[in-house]
């Protein structure tokens, strides 16, 4: 450990020192970042480290309860549940990160435009977002995937579309309150065009609350993707994915083989939990005002 | 003694450990007495009042000392006892009247709430008593105002409502925490006169917490001057003002703008550099001709500026004075080309800038010539940019400076405005008010503007910082030969820098002329009202020199 004491002040501009400060300051943030690192590690290296091929079937060892050789037991086809749960991390994280990135970008652009220029553009965009939000979001996502075709890309698009209004509204509000602020006017006096004022002066100030939204959204996006797979849309078996695994395992819970559904469900829950906890920590890192 | 505070210390737990906000102060307040606690921001004056009401923020606690009110130990009193004391025995008026009122409840109902909370009224007579309370604070047509929401009332009206709330249950002690900060000067006088009258009528004791020594001296019997959590001086108001004993008090007294001061005399006597030579020319730099701005309002057009004309010569400083809503900010927005005028000409060195739409002026070669120093330095600095980036922005965008040249120019500007170079890497929230003001000024003068609009540049600053910033502005003008348009509500401040003064009311110029003439022989009744509303501190005999100066100027 370093010798710095817990109340030492990070040096000016030291992002790394600030990161360490934020993590030390709040144990919950530390826990969530630890879990996040674990999930990222699983996604990057999981496929190379797992003890068994997640697709290899072996009917001789079907439905074995957790034991030393199969930590999470085996499923009805004798596949190792632990290997499948770890390998599935990559797919689930990719879907949610891609979907969130897409909705972040589109939502930010639309929200910033609506918030900065206002007028009829604002009114039209707002009504569009209202329309999207008026649908039950999961049903809308189901509809989009069913209409566009049953592929992973379409799950990403569907998840992105249902999340865009949340980003757009947040950015719109944050931009709107800063549109007439002194620093925005000062930026215009410094020769910035409206676009530059918006993109380089006002928008960055909306990032801290956006980070909370991103983090919460990553959790929802994972649930959404898993939910779609659960009802048979999107990812197809035998591909390992938490939603499908829970769906398949659900059939065996009644017969007492609880582990087939429990472990992927547990991982799903942990992932959502991680992202929900991470939000506040991310905001603290992004907000320079916390760097006192 | 009605209230006695003995060795009170208040500490706050923060990220950097415990911070002592109040370090062992002792005060006494007799029945019917008015005590002024004067100090600059961070002196602990508000914390003191919060501590004795026991409404400190989370993390704050009384660490030592005693607070006794009529025999009750306030430090150890239970929350239940405090609830009956607050409002009925001791009540408080806060700084921002709008924030102190519930925005979604009618003001009459809010007064009723307090009355019924303390069993001063029943369901049957609450309305009647609330209206009486409104009448007591001289609100016209109280029956109708009873149904008003706070947003429907002006700032002065809201503060009257807050006073009505505070006095509703006939408390015996009233604590007013900066009750008139943010109000217009004539409103300030009305509110202060009213509360003084009510306090006298009811024989109450009161504590006025303010940064304005002049105001405190005018309305208080006794003053306590606070600095860094300690009381440095107490005494009768006249004595403290006329003959300050402590160095800090003397500095405060000197820094308070008053009719007889020069800009240098605001600084401490041992820190007054010689005044720099400055000679305005007769060549007009900016001519405003019949400038108008009309906004489309919901209830018909709003004429914010109704055809004003004036001239600013090269190197000249002109003061634009008026109260909120008089159109002075709209005028400065139009002159700095952030807003298009509805009609009229803005002739800058013979070019009519009003012809160029505000949208396109950002890229105009004259953009750098006309700059603005914003009213609220905190609001005008991007929270995500450090001080250096803020100053560099116009240089990067308009002068095209990069790399070493840019860095050198930023450092040069920092030096010119007296900002230590090591602060350039700090973010705005890590700077003090005075430092932020310097960053704002450095940014405004970065492109060597010829015409600088100062939009109440010192309104948010402590008086001692205000003195320093005003001197900085005076020096910069002499060194760089800029013309100023100094927009302010405070004639006493404007007079320090300006040769000419323009007084605006309701979008029109009511009086214009040389500063000395407008100050000493105001022609228009509105100017007279503005002048007489300024706090009138007791006469003082610190220096006779500036007095002589004014007399010779006449």
Coordinates of N, CA and C in Angstrom, one line a residue, chain B residues 183-185 320-324 328 375 456 459 486-492 494 530:
Chain B
X183 N -31.2 42.7 -3.3 CA -32.3 43.6 -3.5 C -31.8 45.0 -4.1
X184 N -32.6 45.7 -4.8 CA -32.3 47.0 -5.3 C -32.0 47.9 -4.1
X185 N -31.3 49.0 -4.4 CA -30.9 49.8 -3.3 C -32.1 50.6 -2.7
X320 N -23.3 53.3 -16.2 CA -24.7 53.2 -16.5 C -25.4 52.6 -15.3
X321 N -26.2 53.5 -14.7 CA -26.7 53.1 -13.3 C -28.3 53.0 -13.4
X322 N -28.8 52.0 -12.7 CA -30.2 51.8 -12.6 C -30.5 50.6 -11.8
X323 N -31.8 50.4 -11.5 CA -32.1 49.3 -10.6 C -32.5 48.1 -11.6
X324 N -32.8 47.0 -11.0 CA -33.0 45.8 -11.8 C -34.3 46.1 -12.6
X328 N -30.6 48.1 -18.2 CA -29.2 48.3 -18.3 C -28.5 47.0 -18.8
X375 N -21.1 39.8 -14.6 CA -21.5 40.1 -13.2 C -21.1 39.1 -12.2
X456 N -21.6 45.0 -13.5 CA -21.6 44.8 -12.1 C -20.4 43.9 -11.7
X459 N -20.3 43.1 -7.9 CA -21.5 43.0 -7.1 C -21.5 41.8 -6.2
X486 N -19.4 51.1 -17.3 CA -19.5 50.4 -16.0 C -21.0 50.4 -15.7
X487 N -21.6 49.2 -15.7 CA -23.0 49.0 -15.5 C -23.1 48.6 -14.0
X488 N -23.9 49.3 -13.3 CA -24.1 49.0 -11.9 C -25.4 49.6 -11.3
X489 N -25.7 49.1 -10.1 CA -26.9 49.7 -9.4 C -26.4 50.7 -8.4
X490 N -25.1 50.7 -8.1 CA -24.6 51.4 -7.0 C -23.8 52.7 -7.4
X491 N -24.4 53.8 -7.3 CA -23.8 55.1 -7.7 C -22.5 55.3 -7.0
X492 N -22.4 54.9 -5.8 CA -21.2 55.2 -5.0 C -20.0 54.4 -5.6
X494 N -19.9 53.3 -8.9 CA -19.7 53.8 -10.3 C -18.9 55.1 -10.3
X530 N -32.2 57.3 -5.7 CA -31.1 56.4 -5.6 C -30.1 56.8 -4.6

